[in-house]
Amino acid sequence: ELKVEQNPLFLSMQEGKNYTIYCNYSTTSDRLYWYRQDPGKSLESLFVLLSNGAVKQEGRLMASLDTKARLSTLHITAAVHDLSATYFCAVEETSGTYKYIFGTGTRLKVLA
Amino acid sequence: EAQVTQNPRYLITVTGKKLTVTCSQNMNHEYMSWYRQDPGLGLRQIYYSMNVEVTDKGDVPEGYKVSRKEKRNFPLILESPSPNQTSLYFCASSLSEPRGTEAFFGQGTRLTVV
């Protein structure tokens, strides 16, 4: 059974600092997604990672995927207040089903 | 505008009273799914559909039904709601082929069962 773990669950950081959110999953998959959710809002797609070693960057966010380690990271560079949100990783099962399993989310608060 | 539309946005109902939450997308996506979001648990997939007339269970299907008679619509049915189904529900859609495309989410339906 596929399980997805994110850590940390909560992250409070100062503006200008760097930090990394980790997403571990338990079975083989090469399809991993990152989403952002603002308070009271829906989810929006940030990154789609589809192969081992995939790296994608958008502004101050960079996501990577290591399928051998079953690990994805979301790195935040020089955080700004606008990045405050909850970030979810999701893994797509690729062995006979088409399920998506989400992590529990990382609630990020960037302090001015 | 490409979008996934859920209705209603908010719903308070009583235990046992059947209800339907509608979901419609205008992007010609094959894959649609329903999730519930609960504090500390992230999003959990209830049901998904690969295409018209093809549906399958996600991780938490108990107490829910779905149907996919048309490509654009994927309603979620609670035949006999119970308080433990109080949650925030999201519908999402994406392409089935190629695999590995981003999902688009509806605005959510906050359901309270008393």
XYZ file of C-alpha atoms in Angstrom:
226
model
C 0.000 0.000 0.000
C 1.379 3.351 -1.025
C 2.005 5.788 1.814
C 3.244 9.341 1.485
C 4.886 11.213 4.336
C 5.722 14.878 4.370
C 7.852 16.727 6.841
C 7.839 19.026 8.515
C 4.124 19.416 9.075
C 4.542 23.018 10.170
C 7.262 25.440 9.213
C 7.710 28.980 10.423
C 10.578 30.832 8.826
C 11.949 34.303 8.449
C 11.874 36.132 5.172
C 15.097 35.685 3.252
C 15.866 32.241 4.659
C 16.120 28.950 2.799
C 14.394 25.742 3.719
C 13.429 22.337 2.315
C 10.235 20.321 2.578
C 10.577 16.560 2.234
C 8.183 14.060 0.711
C 8.877 10.347 1.186
C 6.786 7.603 -0.343
C 6.703 3.890 0.210
C 6.412 2.147 -3.166
C 7.764 2.558 -6.647
C 6.451 5.520 -8.590
C 7.911 8.009 -11.008
C 5.023 10.446 -10.975
C 5.060 13.029 -8.219
C 3.181 16.296 -7.949
C 3.428 19.363 -5.771
C 0.424 21.559 -5.034
C -0.122 24.745 -3.111
C -3.207 25.626 -1.094
C -3.878 29.096 0.306
C -6.136 29.329 3.373
C -9.763 28.770 2.460
C -8.871 28.149 -1.173
C -8.512 25.276 -3.570
C -5.305 23.592 -4.675
C -3.179 24.769 -7.547
C -0.495 22.811 -9.316
C 3.129 23.817 -8.800
C 5.239 21.048 -10.282
C 4.928 17.731 -12.071
C 7.949 15.438 -11.736
C 7.970 12.403 -14.000
C 11.376 10.791 -13.887
C 14.308 10.061 -11.652
C 16.482 13.125 -11.299
C 13.768 15.494 -12.510
C 14.244 19.037 -11.300
C 11.864 21.928 -11.873
C 12.081 25.526 -10.745
C 9.615 28.366 -10.610
C 10.679 31.564 -8.928
C 11.880 30.821 -5.403
C 10.669 27.212 -5.455
C 12.580 24.243 -6.784
C 11.356 20.652 -6.740
C 13.325 17.476 -7.354
C 12.625 13.771 -7.523
C 14.818 10.809 -6.587
C 12.845 7.698 -7.437
C 15.518 5.356 -6.103
C 15.334 6.961 -2.664
C 11.550 7.476 -3.080
C 12.054 11.075 -2.084
C 11.033 14.433 -3.442
C 12.099 17.787 -2.069
C 10.633 21.248 -2.392
C 13.320 23.828 -1.755
C 12.476 27.395 -0.868
C 15.093 30.022 -1.570
C 15.041 33.434 0.135
C 11.473 33.047 1.357
C 9.004 35.895 1.048
C 5.676 36.386 2.821
C 3.696 35.526 -0.325
C 4.945 31.953 -0.116
C 2.932 31.396 3.075
C 0.556 28.534 2.260
C 0.128 24.796 2.710
C 2.148 22.643 0.338
C 1.143 19.115 -0.590
C 2.994 16.429 -2.442
C 1.015 13.704 -4.184
C 2.193 10.432 -5.667
C 0.433 8.585 -8.445
C 0.343 4.830 -8.138
C 1.757 3.251 -11.263
C 1.240 -0.435 -10.565
C -2.170 -1.362 -11.885
C -4.289 1.333 -10.300
C -4.713 5.002 -10.982
C -4.900 6.229 -7.419
C -3.348 9.385 -6.129
C -2.047 9.516 -2.574
C -1.437 12.874 -0.962
C 0.904 13.723 1.852
C -0.527 15.393 4.941
C 0.748 18.783 3.853
C 3.305 21.273 5.159
C 1.895 24.487 6.503
C 4.430 27.212 5.786
C 4.381 30.591 7.460
C 6.920 33.173 6.361
C 7.429 35.917 8.887
C 8.294 39.421 7.761
C -11.934 29.768 -18.952
C -10.737 26.273 -18.038
C -12.320 25.268 -14.783
C -13.765 22.634 -12.500
C -17.055 23.693 -10.959
C -18.497 22.172 -7.822
C -21.906 22.805 -6.330
C -22.901 23.600 -3.724
C -19.995 25.359 -2.041
C -21.491 24.959 1.411
C -24.023 22.435 2.643
C -25.457 21.613 6.035
C -27.606 18.535 6.175
C -29.019 16.026 8.619
C -27.949 12.459 9.165
C -29.503 10.080 6.668
C -30.747 12.605 4.137
C -29.416 11.709 0.700
C -27.411 14.385 -1.049
C -25.456 14.905 -4.256
C -22.495 17.185 -4.837
C -22.031 17.990 -8.492
C -18.747 18.419 -10.340
C -18.333 19.587 -13.908
C -15.225 20.344 -15.970
C -14.879 22.069 -19.338
C -11.414 20.831 -20.330
C -12.406 17.537 -21.950
C -10.430 15.668 -19.310
C -10.841 11.929 -19.048
C -9.686 11.514 -15.457
C -11.831 12.872 -12.634
C -11.695 12.202 -8.929
C -13.113 13.154 -5.581
C -11.146 13.883 -2.422
C -11.981 14.756 1.124
C -9.739 17.004 3.174
C -9.633 16.699 6.943
C -7.269 18.481 9.350
C -4.040 16.565 9.845
C -4.921 13.989 7.189
C -4.246 15.836 3.966
C -6.404 14.889 1.009
C -7.712 11.370 0.678
C -9.067 10.051 -2.568
C -12.639 8.761 -2.427
C -13.335 7.613 -5.996
C -11.836 8.220 -9.383
C -12.911 7.738 -12.965
C -10.653 7.078 -15.915
C -13.378 7.851 -18.438
C -17.098 7.599 -19.071
C -18.629 4.577 -17.324
C -15.276 3.654 -15.733
C -15.001 4.300 -12.013
C -12.936 2.809 -9.215
C -12.469 3.129 -5.501
C -9.868 5.351 -3.940
C -8.654 5.003 -0.389
C -11.828 6.009 1.470
C -14.875 4.990 -0.631
C -17.141 3.762 2.173
C -20.394 5.684 2.350
C -20.007 7.303 -1.079
C -21.168 6.580 -4.600
C -20.239 8.111 -7.922
C -21.321 7.884 -11.521
C -19.776 8.988 -14.804
C -22.417 9.078 -17.482
C -20.912 12.030 -19.317
C -17.311 13.025 -19.715
C -17.724 16.448 -18.157
C -19.698 15.464 -15.044
C -18.755 13.385 -12.014
C -21.280 13.705 -9.186
C -20.583 12.478 -5.643
C -23.533 10.869 -3.913
C -23.968 10.331 -0.200
C -26.912 7.981 0.148
C -27.145 8.207 3.939
C -24.751 10.861 5.258
C -23.328 10.501 8.742
C -21.492 13.034 10.936
C -18.118 11.430 10.160
C -18.600 12.561 6.569
C -18.407 16.175 7.666
C -15.459 17.407 5.653
C -14.187 19.620 2.856
C -14.616 17.906 -0.504
C -12.698 18.596 -3.697
C -13.302 17.409 -7.206
C -10.376 17.336 -9.623
C -9.793 16.545 -13.280
C -6.803 15.826 -15.494
C -5.865 14.100 -18.714
C -5.615 10.308 -18.682
C -3.206 10.276 -21.591
C -0.501 11.184 -21.452
C -0.193 10.110 -17.829
C 1.489 12.456 -15.467
C -0.354 15.692 -16.044
C -1.369 18.193 -13.428
C -4.810 18.052 -11.868
C -7.191 20.982 -11.789
C -9.256 21.300 -8.636
C -12.689 22.684 -7.985
C -13.297 25.324 -5.334
C -14.396 22.807 -2.750
C -17.629 21.914 -0.978
C -17.775 22.255 2.762
C -20.222 19.675 4.046
C -21.553 19.520 7.580
C -23.689 16.569 8.650
C -25.550 17.056 11.933
